[in-house]
Coordinates of C-alpha atoms in Angstrom, one line a residue:
M1 CA 2.9 -13.6 -0.3
F2 CA 0.5 -11.5 -2.4
W3 CA 2.0 -8.3 -1.2
D4 CA 5.5 -9.6 -2.0
L5 CA 4.5 -9.9 -5.7
F6 CA 3.4 -6.3 -6.0
R7 CA 5.6 -4.6 -3.4
P8 CA 7.4 -1.6 -5.0
V9 CA 11.2 -1.8 -5.0
F10 CA 11.4 1.4 -3.0
W11 CA 9.0 0.3 -0.3
D12 CA 11.6 -1.0 2.2
A13 CA 14.2 1.7 1.2
T14 CA 15.5 4.0 4.0
D15 CA 17.0 7.5 3.9
Q16 CA 20.4 5.9 4.6
D17 CA 20.2 3.0 2.1
G18 CA 23.5 1.1 2.1
V19 CA 26.2 3.5 0.8
G20 CA 24.7 6.9 0.9
K21 CA 21.8 9.2 1.5
T22 CA 18.9 9.0 -0.9
L23 CA 17.3 12.1 -2.2
F24 CA 13.8 11.4 -1.0
N25 CA 11.7 9.4 1.4
Y26 CA 10.2 7.4 -1.4
R27 CA 7.3 5.7 0.6
R28 CA 6.2 9.1 1.9
M29 CA 6.6 10.6 -1.6
W30 CA 4.5 7.8 -3.1
L31 CA 1.7 8.3 -0.5
I32 CA 1.7 12.1 -1.1
V33 CA 1.5 11.6 -4.9
V34 CA -1.3 8.9 -4.7
V35 CA -3.4 10.9 -2.1
S36 CA -3.0 14.2 -4.0
I37 CA -3.8 12.8 -7.5
A38 CA -6.6 10.6 -6.1
G39 CA -8.1 13.6 -4.2
V40 CA -8.2 16.0 -7.2
S41 CA -9.5 13.2 -9.4
I42 CA -12.1 11.5 -7.2
L43 CA -13.4 14.5 -5.2
P44 CA -14.9 16.4 -8.2
L45 CA -16.3 13.0 -9.4
L46 CA -18.0 12.5 -6.0
I47 CA -19.4 16.1 -5.9
M48 CA -20.7 15.8 -9.5
T49 CA -22.3 12.4 -8.9
F50 CA -24.1 13.5 -5.7
M51 CA -25.2 16.7 -7.2
N52 CA -26.6 14.8 -10.2
L53 CA -28.2 12.3 -7.8
N54 CA -29.8 15.1 -5.9
L55 CA -31.2 16.7 -9.0
Y56 CA -32.4 13.4 -10.4
E57 CA -34.0 12.6 -7.1
K58 CA -35.9 15.9 -7.0
G59 CA -37.0 15.4 -10.6
M60 CA -38.0 11.9 -10.1
R61 CA -39.9 12.7 -6.9
A62 CA -41.6 15.6 -8.7
E63 CA -42.6 13.2 -11.5
V64 CA -43.9 10.7 -8.9
T65 CA -45.7 13.2 -6.6
Y66 CA -47.3 15.3 -9.3
P67 CA -49.9 12.7 -10.3
L68 CA -50.6 12.1 -6.6
V69 CA -51.1 15.8 -6.0
R70 CA -53.5 16.0 -9.0
L71 CA -55.4 12.9 -8.0
V72 CA -55.8 14.0 -4.4
S73 CA -56.8 17.6 -5.4
N74 CA -59.4 16.4 -7.9
T75 CA -60.9 14.0 -5.4
R76 CA -60.9 16.7 -2.8
R77 CA -62.8 19.0 -5.2
S78 CA -65.4 16.3 -5.9
L79 CA -66.0 15.7 -2.2
T80 CA -66.2 19.4 -1.5
Y81 CA -68.7 19.9 -4.3
F82 CA -70.7 16.9 -3.0
L83 CA -71.0 18.5 0.5
E84 CA -71.5 22.1 -0.8
E85 CA -74.2 21.0 -3.2
R86 CA -76.3 19.4 -0.4
T87 CA -75.6 22.2 2.0
S88 CA -76.8 24.7 -0.5
A89 CA -79.9 22.7 -1.3
L90 CA -80.8 22.7 2.4
T91 CA -80.1 26.4 2.8
F92 CA -82.3 27.1 -0.2
I93 CA -85.2 25.1 1.4
V94 CA -85.1 26.9 4.8
R95 CA -85.0 30.3 3.1
N96 CA -87.9 29.7 0.7
N97 CA -90.3 27.9 3.1
D98 CA -91.9 29.0 6.3
F99 CA -91.4 27.1 9.5
S100 CA -95.1 26.3 9.5
E101 CA -94.8 24.9 6.0
L102 CA -91.8 22.7 6.8
K103 CA -93.5 21.4 9.9
N104 CA -96.2 20.1 7.6
Q105 CA -95.4 16.4 7.1
D106 CA -96.7 16.2 3.6
R107 CA -94.9 19.3 2.5
L108 CA -91.7 18.0 4.0
A109 CA -92.2 14.6 2.3
R110 CA -92.5 16.3 -1.1
I111 CA -89.4 18.3 -0.5
F112 CA -87.5 15.2 0.6
L113 CA -88.7 13.3 -2.5
D114 CA -87.5 16.2 -4.7
L115 CA -84.1 16.2 -3.0
K116 CA -83.6 12.5 -3.5
E117 CA -84.5 12.7 -7.1
T118 CA -82.4 15.8 -7.8
F119 CA -79.3 15.2 -5.8
G120 CA -79.4 11.8 -4.3
G121 CA -77.7 10.6 -1.2
F122 CA -80.3 11.8 1.3
V123 CA -81.5 9.2 3.8
D124 CA -84.0 11.3 5.8
L125 CA -85.0 14.9 6.5
G126 CA -86.3 16.5 9.7
I127 CA -87.3 19.9 11.2
I128 CA -86.1 20.6 14.7
D129 CA -87.3 23.6 16.7
S130 CA -85.1 25.8 19.0
N131 CA -85.8 23.4 21.9
G132 CA -84.2 20.5 20.1
T133 CA -87.4 18.6 19.4
Q134 CA -87.9 17.1 16.0
K135 CA -91.3 18.5 14.9
S136 CA -91.6 16.7 11.6
Y137 CA -89.6 13.9 10.0
V138 CA -89.4 12.0 6.7
G139 CA -87.3 8.9 6.6
P140 CA -87.1 5.1 7.4
Y141 CA -87.0 5.6 11.2
E142 CA -89.5 6.7 13.8
L143 CA -87.6 9.8 14.9
K144 CA -90.5 12.4 15.1
G145 CA -90.6 13.9 18.6
R146 CA -87.0 12.9 19.5
N147 CA -85.1 15.6 21.3
Y148 CA -81.5 16.5 20.3
K149 CA -81.0 19.5 22.6
E150 CA -78.2 17.9 24.6
Q151 CA -76.4 16.5 21.6
D152 CA -73.1 18.0 20.3
W153 CA -74.2 18.5 16.7
F154 CA -77.3 20.5 17.9
K155 CA -75.1 22.8 20.0
E156 CA -72.6 23.3 17.1
V157 CA -75.3 24.2 14.5
I158 CA -76.7 26.8 16.9
V159 CA -73.2 28.4 17.0
R160 CA -72.1 28.0 13.4
G161 CA -75.4 28.1 11.5
I162 CA -74.3 25.3 9.2
Y163 CA -72.9 22.1 10.6
I164 CA -71.5 18.9 9.0
S165 CA -70.9 16.1 11.5
D166 CA -68.4 13.3 11.7
V167 CA -69.6 9.9 10.7
F168 CA -71.3 8.4 13.8
K169 CA -73.8 5.7 14.6
G170 CA -76.3 7.6 16.7
F171 CA -79.8 6.3 17.6
R172 CA -80.0 4.2 14.5
H173 CA -76.7 2.3 15.3
I174 CA -75.4 2.5 11.7
P175 CA -72.6 4.8 10.4
H176 CA -74.0 8.1 9.0
F177 CA -73.4 11.8 9.1
V178 CA -75.7 14.7 9.0
I179 CA -75.9 18.2 7.5
A180 CA -77.8 20.7 9.6
V181 CA -78.8 24.2 8.6
K182 CA -80.0 26.8 11.1
H183 CA -82.6 29.5 10.1
L184 CA -83.5 32.5 12.1
L185 CA -87.2 33.6 12.4
P186 CA -88.4 37.2 12.4
D187 CA -89.3 36.9 16.1
G188 CA -85.7 36.0 16.9
D189 CA -86.5 32.3 17.3
F190 CA -84.9 29.7 15.0
F191 CA -85.3 26.2 13.7
V192 CA -83.0 23.6 12.2
L193 CA -83.3 21.6 9.0
R194 CA -81.4 18.4 9.5
A195 CA -80.6 15.8 6.7
T196 CA -78.9 12.5 7.0
I197 CA -76.5 11.7 4.2
D198 CA -75.9 8.2 2.7
T199 CA -72.2 7.3 3.7
E200 CA -72.0 4.6 1.0
R201 CA -72.5 7.1 -1.7
F202 CA -70.1 9.5 0.0
A203 CA -67.5 6.6 0.2
K204 CA -68.0 5.8 -3.5
L205 CA -66.5 9.1 -4.4
V206 CA -63.3 7.9 -2.7
S207 CA -63.3 4.3 -3.8
S208 CA -63.8 5.4 -7.4
I209 CA -60.3 6.8 -7.5
D210 CA -58.2 4.8 -10.0
L211 CA -55.5 3.4 -7.6
R212 CA -52.8 0.8 -7.9
P213 CA -53.4 -2.5 -6.2
E214 CA -50.9 -1.6 -3.5
S215 CA -52.4 1.8 -2.8
D216 CA -55.3 3.0 -0.5
A217 CA -57.6 6.0 -0.3
F218 CA -59.9 6.9 2.6
I219 CA -61.3 9.7 4.7
I220 CA -60.6 10.4 8.3
N221 CA -61.6 13.1 10.8
H222 CA -59.3 15.2 12.8
Q223 CA -59.0 12.5 15.5
G224 CA -57.7 10.0 13.0
I225 CA -61.0 8.0 13.0
L226 CA -61.8 6.4 9.7
Q227 CA -64.9 8.0 8.0
T228 CA -64.8 5.5 5.2
S229 CA -63.5 2.0 5.1
S230 CA -59.8 1.4 4.3
R231 CA -58.1 -1.4 2.4
Y232 CA -55.2 -1.6 4.9
Y233 CA -56.4 0.1 8.1
G234 CA -59.9 -1.3 8.8
D235 CA -63.6 -0.4 8.7
V236 CA -65.4 2.8 9.3
L237 CA -64.9 4.3 12.8
S238 CA -61.6 2.4 13.3
K239 CA -58.6 4.3 14.7
I240 CA -55.6 4.4 12.3
E241 CA -52.0 4.4 13.6
L242 CA -50.5 6.2 10.6
P243 CA -48.9 9.5 11.5
L244 CA -50.2 12.3 9.3
P245 CA -49.5 16.0 9.0
D246 CA -51.8 18.4 10.8
C247 CA -54.8 19.6 8.8
P248 CA -53.2 20.8 5.6
E249 CA -55.1 23.6 3.9
R250 CA -53.7 22.5 0.6
T251 CA -52.9 19.2 -0.9
E252 CA -49.7 17.9 0.7
I253 CA -47.4 15.0 -0.2
C254 CA -45.1 13.6 2.4
E255 CA -43.3 10.4 3.4
V256 CA -44.3 8.8 6.7
Q257 CA -43.3 5.7 8.6
D258 CA -45.8 3.4 10.4
N259 CA -45.2 1.5 13.7
S260 CA -43.7 -1.4 11.8
G261 CA -41.1 0.8 10.2
Q262 CA -42.5 0.6 6.7
K263 CA -42.4 3.9 4.8
F264 CA -45.3 5.3 2.7
I265 CA -45.8 8.2 0.5
V266 CA -49.0 10.0 1.7
G267 CA -51.1 12.6 0.0
C268 CA -53.7 14.4 2.2
A269 CA -56.1 17.3 1.8
Y270 CA -58.6 19.0 4.1
I271 CA -62.2 19.1 2.9
A272 CA -63.3 22.7 3.4
H273 CA -66.1 23.4 6.0
S274 CA -66.1 19.8 7.1
P275 CA -64.3 17.6 9.6
F276 CA -63.1 15.3 6.8
I277 CA -59.5 14.8 5.6
L278 CA -58.9 12.9 2.4
V279 CA -55.9 10.6 2.6
L280 CA -54.2 8.6 -0.2
V281 CA -51.5 6.1 0.8
Q282 CA -48.9 4.8 -1.7
K283 CA -46.0 2.4 -1.1
P284 CA -42.8 4.2 -2.3
I285 CA -41.2 1.0 -3.5
V286 CA -43.6 1.1 -6.5
L287 CA -43.4 4.8 -7.2
L288 CA -39.6 5.1 -6.8
Q289 CA -38.5 1.9 -8.4
S290 CA -37.1 3.7 -11.5
W291 CA -35.4 6.2 -9.2
W292 CA -33.7 3.4 -7.1
K293 CA -32.7 1.6 -10.3
L294 CA -31.1 4.8 -11.6
K295 CA -29.4 5.4 -8.2
R296 CA -28.0 1.9 -8.2
E297 CA -26.7 2.3 -11.7
M298 CA -25.1 5.7 -10.9
L299 CA -23.5 4.3 -7.7
A300 CA -22.2 1.3 -9.6
L301 CA -20.7 3.6 -12.3
L302 CA -19.2 5.8 -9.5
I303 CA -17.6 2.9 -7.8
S304 CA -16.3 1.4 -11.0
S305 CA -14.9 4.8 -12.0
I306 CA -13.2 5.2 -8.6
V307 CA -11.7 1.7 -8.8
I308 CA -10.3 2.4 -12.3
I309 CA -9.0 5.8 -11.3
L310 CA -7.3 4.3 -8.2
V311 CA -5.8 1.4 -10.2
V312 CA -4.4 3.9 -12.8
I313 CA -3.1 6.3 -10.1
L314 CA -1.5 3.5 -8.1
G315 CA 0.1 1.9 -11.2
A316 CA 1.4 5.2 -12.6
A317 CA 2.6 6.6 -9.3
T318 CA 4.3 3.3 -8.4
M319 CA 6.0 3.2 -11.9
L320 CA 7.2 6.8 -11.7
I321 CA 8.4 6.6 -8.1
S322 CA 10.2 3.3 -8.9
R323 CA 12.0 4.9 -11.8
I324 CA 13.0 7.8 -9.7
Y325 CA 14.2 5.4 -7.0
I326 CA 16.2 3.3 -9.5
A327 CA 17.7 6.5 -11.0
D328 CA 18.7 7.6 -7.5
M329 CA 20.2 4.2 -6.7
N330 CA 22.1 4.3 -10.0
R331 CA 23.4 7.8 -8.9
L332 CA 24.5 6.4 -5.6
A333 CA 26.1 3.4 -7.3
T334 CA 27.9 5.6 -9.7
L335 CA 29.2 7.8 -6.8
H336 CA 30.2 4.7 -4.9
N337 CA 31.9 3.2 -8.0
A338 CA 33.8 6.4 -8.5
E339 CA 34.8 6.4 -4.8
H340 CA 35.7 2.8 -5.0
A341 CA 37.7 3.3 -8.2
N342 CA 39.6 6.2 -6.7
K343 CA 40.3 4.1 -3.6
M344 CA 41.5 1.2 -5.7
A345 CA 43.7 3.5 -7.8
S346 CA 45.2 4.9 -4.6
I347 CA 45.8 1.4 -3.3
G348 CA 47.2 0.4 -6.7
R349 CA 49.6 3.3 -6.8
L350 CA 50.6 2.6 -3.2
A351 CA 51.1 -1.1 -3.9
A352 CA 53.1 -0.2 -7.1
G353 CA 55.3 2.1 -5.1
V354 CA 55.9 -0.4 -2.4
A355 CA 56.6 -3.2 -4.9
H356 CA 59.0 -0.9 -6.8
E357 CA 60.8 0.0 -3.6
I358 CA 61.0 -3.7 -2.5
N359 CA 62.2 -4.9 -5.9
N360 CA 65.5 -3.0 -5.6
P361 CA 66.6 -4.5 -2.3
L362 CA 65.3 -7.9 -3.6
A363 CA 67.5 -7.6 -6.7
I364 CA 70.5 -6.8 -4.5
I365 CA 69.7 -9.7 -2.1
N366 CA 69.2 -12.0 -5.1
E367 CA 72.5 -10.8 -6.7
R368 CA 74.4 -11.2 -3.4
A369 CA 72.9 -14.6 -2.7
G370 CA 73.9 -15.8 -6.2
L371 CA 77.4 -14.4 -5.7
I372 CA 77.7 -16.3 -2.3
K373 CA 76.5 -19.5 -4.0
D374 CA 79.1 -19.1 -6.7
L375 CA 81.8 -18.5 -4.1
F376 CA 80.7 -21.5 -2.2
T377 CA 80.5 -23.6 -5.4
Y378 CA 84.1 -22.7 -6.5
T379 CA 85.7 -22.9 -3.1
D380 CA 86.9 -26.3 -2.0
K381 CA 86.2 -25.5 1.7
Y382 CA 82.4 -24.9 1.1
A383 CA 81.7 -26.8 -2.2
Q384 CA 81.0 -30.0 -0.3
D385 CA 79.0 -28.3 2.5
E386 CA 75.4 -29.1 1.3
R387 CA 73.8 -27.4 4.3
L388 CA 75.3 -24.0 3.3
L389 CA 74.3 -24.5 -0.3
K390 CA 70.7 -25.4 0.7
L391 CA 70.5 -22.2 2.9
V392 CA 71.7 -20.1 0.0
D393 CA 69.1 -21.8 -2.4
S394 CA 66.4 -21.1 0.2
I395 CA 67.3 -17.4 0.2
I396 CA 67.2 -17.3 -3.6
A397 CA 63.8 -19.2 -3.6
Q398 CA 62.2 -16.8 -1.1
V399 CA 63.6 -13.8 -3.1
D400 CA 61.9 -15.3 -6.2
R401 CA 58.7 -15.7 -4.3
C402 CA 58.8 -12.0 -3.1
R403 CA 59.5 -11.0 -6.7
T404 CA 56.4 -12.9 -7.9
I405 CA 54.3 -11.2 -5.3
T406 CA 55.6 -7.7 -6.2
H407 CA 55.1 -8.5 -9.9
R408 CA 51.5 -9.4 -9.2
L409 CA 50.9 -6.2 -7.3
L410 CA 52.5 -4.2 -10.1
G411 CA 50.4 -6.0 -12.7
F412 CA 47.2 -5.4 -10.7
A413 CA 48.0 -1.8 -10.2
R414 CA 49.1 -1.2 -13.8
H415 CA 45.6 -2.2 -15.1
I416 CA 43.4 0.0 -13.0
D417 CA 42.9 2.3 -16.0
V418 CA 40.6 0.9 -18.7
Q419 CA 42.5 -0.5 -21.7
K420 CA 42.1 -3.5 -23.9
E421 CA 44.9 -6.0 -24.7
E422 CA 45.4 -9.6 -25.5
I423 CA 44.8 -11.6 -22.4
D424 CA 45.7 -15.2 -21.4
L425 CA 42.6 -15.7 -19.3
P426 CA 43.8 -18.9 -17.4
K427 CA 46.9 -17.0 -16.4
L428 CA 44.8 -14.1 -15.2
V429 CA 42.5 -16.4 -13.2
H430 CA 45.6 -17.9 -11.5
E431 CA 46.9 -14.4 -10.7
V432 CA 43.6 -13.7 -9.0
L433 CA 43.8 -17.0 -7.1
G434 CA 47.3 -16.0 -6.0
F435 CA 45.7 -13.3 -3.9
L436 CA 43.6 -15.9 -2.1
E437 CA 45.9 -18.8 -1.9
K438 CA 46.9 -18.2 1.7
E439 CA 43.2 -18.1 2.8
A440 CA 42.6 -21.3 0.7
E441 CA 45.5 -23.0 2.5
Y442 CA 44.4 -21.8 5.9
R443 CA 40.7 -23.0 5.4
D444 CA 41.7 -26.1 3.4
I445 CA 39.6 -25.0 0.5
Q446 CA 40.2 -27.1 -2.6
I447 CA 40.4 -25.1 -5.9
D448 CA 40.2 -27.1 -9.1
V449 CA 40.9 -25.2 -12.4
Q450 CA 40.2 -27.0 -15.7
V451 CA 41.1 -25.4 -19.0
D452 CA 40.4 -26.7 -22.5
E453 CA 43.5 -27.2 -24.6
D454 CA 42.2 -25.0 -27.4
F455 CA 41.1 -22.2 -25.0
P456 CA 42.0 -19.0 -26.9
T457 CA 43.4 -15.7 -25.7
I458 CA 40.9 -12.9 -25.7
I459 CA 41.0 -9.2 -26.3
S460 CA 39.5 -7.5 -23.2
D461 CA 40.3 -5.2 -20.3
R462 CA 42.6 -6.9 -17.8
G463 CA 41.7 -4.7 -14.8
Q464 CA 38.0 -5.2 -15.2
L465 CA 38.4 -9.0 -15.7
Q466 CA 40.5 -9.2 -12.5
Q467 CA 37.7 -7.4 -10.6
I468 CA 35.0 -9.6 -12.1
F469 CA 36.8 -12.9 -11.1
L470 CA 38.0 -11.5 -7.7
N471 CA 34.4 -10.6 -6.8
I472 CA 32.9 -14.0 -7.8
I473 CA 35.7 -16.1 -6.3
N474 CA 35.5 -14.0 -3.1
N475 CA 31.8 -14.7 -2.9
A476 CA 32.6 -18.4 -3.4
F477 CA 35.1 -18.3 -0.5
A478 CA 32.4 -16.7 1.6
A479 CA 29.8 -19.3 0.7
V480 CA 31.8 -22.5 1.3
D481 CA 32.7 -23.9 4.7
D482 CA 36.3 -24.9 5.7
G483 CA 37.3 -27.8 3.6
G484 CA 34.9 -26.8 0.8
H485 CA 35.5 -27.1 -3.0
I486 CA 35.6 -24.5 -5.7
Q487 CA 35.7 -25.6 -9.4
I488 CA 36.7 -23.3 -12.2
E489 CA 36.1 -24.4 -15.8
M490 CA 37.2 -22.6 -18.9
K491 CA 35.8 -23.7 -22.3
K492 CA 35.8 -22.5 -25.8
L493 CA 32.1 -22.2 -27.0
D494 CA 32.8 -21.2 -30.6
E495 CA 35.2 -19.0 -32.5
N496 CA 33.8 -15.9 -31.0
R497 CA 33.0 -16.8 -27.4
V498 CA 34.4 -18.5 -24.3
R499 CA 32.7 -19.6 -21.2
I500 CA 34.1 -19.5 -17.6
S501 CA 32.1 -21.2 -14.9
I502 CA 32.9 -20.9 -11.2
A503 CA 31.0 -23.4 -9.0
D504 CA 31.1 -24.0 -5.3
D505 CA 29.5 -26.5 -2.9
G506 CA 28.6 -23.8 -0.3
C507 CA 25.3 -22.8 1.3
G508 CA 23.5 -21.8 -2.0
I509 CA 21.0 -18.9 -2.6
P510 CA 17.3 -19.1 -1.8
P511 CA 15.0 -18.8 -4.9
E512 CA 13.4 -15.6 -3.6
N513 CA 16.9 -13.9 -3.5
L514 CA 18.3 -15.5 -6.7
K515 CA 16.4 -13.1 -9.0
R516 CA 17.6 -10.0 -7.1
I517 CA 21.3 -10.7 -6.5
F518 CA 22.4 -8.5 -9.4
E519 CA 20.2 -5.6 -8.1
P520 CA 22.2 -2.7 -6.6
F521 CA 22.3 -2.7 -2.8
F522 CA 20.6 -6.0 -2.5
S523 CA 22.6 -8.0 0.1
T524 CA 21.9 -10.8 2.6
K525 CA 25.1 -9.8 4.4
K526 CA 24.4 -6.1 5.3
K527 CA 24.6 -6.9 9.0
K528 CA 28.1 -8.4 8.3
G529 CA 29.3 -5.3 6.4
G530 CA 28.1 -6.2 2.9
T531 CA 27.2 -3.3 0.6
G532 CA 25.2 -5.2 -1.9
L533 CA 27.3 -3.7 -4.7
G534 CA 29.8 -6.6 -5.5
L535 CA 27.6 -8.6 -7.8
S536 CA 25.9 -5.5 -9.2
I537 CA 29.3 -4.1 -10.2
T538 CA 30.3 -7.5 -11.6
Y539 CA 27.1 -7.7 -13.7
G540 CA 27.8 -4.2 -15.0
L541 CA 31.4 -4.9 -15.9
V542 CA 30.5 -8.2 -17.7
K543 CA 27.8 -6.3 -19.7
K544 CA 30.3 -3.5 -20.4
L545 CA 32.8 -6.0 -21.8
G546 CA 30.0 -7.4 -24.1
G547 CA 29.5 -10.6 -22.1
E548 CA 26.7 -12.4 -20.3
I549 CA 26.5 -13.7 -16.8
E550 CA 24.0 -16.0 -15.2
V551 CA 23.7 -17.9 -11.9
Q552 CA 22.3 -21.3 -10.9
S553 CA 22.0 -22.2 -7.2
Q554 CA 20.3 -24.6 -4.9
V555 CA 20.1 -24.1 -1.2
G556 CA 22.5 -26.5 0.6
K557 CA 24.2 -27.7 -2.6
G558 CA 26.0 -24.6 -3.9
S559 CA 26.0 -22.0 -6.6
K560 CA 27.4 -21.8 -10.1
F561 CA 28.2 -18.5 -11.9
T562 CA 28.6 -18.8 -15.7
I563 CA 30.3 -16.0 -17.6
I564 CA 30.4 -15.9 -21.4
L565 CA 32.9 -13.4 -22.9
P566 CA 33.6 -12.4 -26.5
V567 CA 36.9 -13.4 -27.8
G568 CA 37.1 -9.9 -29.2
R569 CA 39.1 -10.6 -32.4
A570 CA 38.0 -8.9 -35.6

C-alpha cells in the first residue's frame, strides 16, 4: 500500500507499452541515473569524512597520549635518578675506603648513618668478601657472618660489577631490593658493598604521580611481577595478566586488551641499569570521550547528509524520468491519434463512397416502387388488392431505411475534418445511438434519452462530438449486462453552458482505478484488446472543445460520465 502511493508512473512500463515502442527502458534509466548521481555525490563525501576522521583521530590521540608520555618520562627520570644516586654513593664509598676500614663495624656504622642522613632510603649496609661471607653489617637484622655465595645476586654482581636486584623477600621475609657494588683489590681479590633499599620510599616515587581515579601506576620486572603495589592488579610480588610490549628503551604508549576484553591505554618505560619497568595504565573511555563524541557527531552528520542527498536525488530523478516518460507517452498517443485519424478518414471516405454508390440504385428502386404503387392505385384490377399495395409500401419503407443509414454514414464521414458549426446536440446523440441500436436490440439494453425543452443548439465540432459520445456510450455498452439500462440526460445549465450526463447500471469502476481512467494507456481491458486510449482521447477532445468532463462510479452500481460544453455563441 505504501509503495502504491509513491510508485512512479513509469515503474510498470514495458518497452512495448500498449500501442508502440517506448524510447527507453525507464526503470533501468531511473536506476542508472540514481546510482550515478548518488555515487558521484556520496563517494567524495564518504572519502572526505573518513579522511577527516582519521586526521582528527590522530590529532586527538596525540593530544591524549602526549601528557601520558610526558608523565611517564618524568617519572622514569625520577626513578633512574633515585637508583643512580644511591649507586654512585656506594661506588664512592668503596673507592675511598680500604677493605680493612670498611670491615670495621664502627667505621661502617658512621658511613651508614651519613648515607641515611644524606640520601635516605637505606635500610642496612654490609661488607661481603669474595667468599660470599658478610664480614661486617649495620642494620636492624643479625646478618653478620651470613654467606651469600650461592645466591643469584652475588653471582651477578661478580660478573657485572654493579647489581640492582628485583624486589624479593629473602632471609628477612619482607619485600626489599638491594644495590651491590663490587670493588677489586690490588692483589686481585675483591669485596662487595651491599645496601638494602627501602621499597616504600621507592614506591612513593610512583604513587606520587598525579593520576585520575580510574588510572593506575606501578613497577614490574621483566617477568611481569609487581615490584610495587597496584590499584587494580594486586600487591607486591603478584603476577599481572596485562600484556605489555617487550622492554621498551624509550617511553611507549600503546593500547592493550586484558583477558576480560577490556581495553586500556598503557604507557611504559624501562628504568636504565635496573630490572624495573614503569607502567601507567589509563582507561581509554576517559581519555577518548571527546574523540568519540566528535566521531558520533560526524557520523550523524554524514548519515543525515547521505539521507538528504538520497531523498533529493530520488525525488529529482523520479520527477525528471516521469516527465520524460509522460512526454514519450504523449508522443505515442499523438502518433496513435494520427494513425487512428487517418484510419477513420479512410473508413469515412470508403463509407461515403459506398453510401453514394448505394444511394443511386436506392433512388431508382424508390422511384420505380412509387411508380408501381401509382399504377396499382389507378388500376381497377389492383386498386383493391391490399396485399400488393402493402408489399410496395414495405419496399418503399426499406428503401427509406437504407437511405437513412447511408445519410448517417455520409454525415459521419463528412465531419472527420475539424470544423465548427451549429449543432442540434440531441439529434447528434440520436445519430450516434443509431450506430448501436442493433446491438441494443440484440442485448435488450434500454436507452432512455431525456432532453430539456429549452436545450439550445451549440456551436462546436460535429465530428469530435460524435467521437466523444461514441466512446462514452461504447464504454457504457461494455459495462452493462444484457438487459441493462443507459440513461442520457441533456440539460441547460445557464446561457453559456449545457450538461450531458450518460449513466449506466453496469459493473462500475474501482476507486483505485477511477483517478487513472483518463491517463493514456491505462486500461483494465488490455487482455481483451483495449488500448487504454478511448477515454484519454475523449478527455483531450472535451478539453479541446472548451468543456469539462468528470466521472462518478460505484462498484456494482454503475458509472456516470458528466460532460459540460460551452454553448459557443458570442
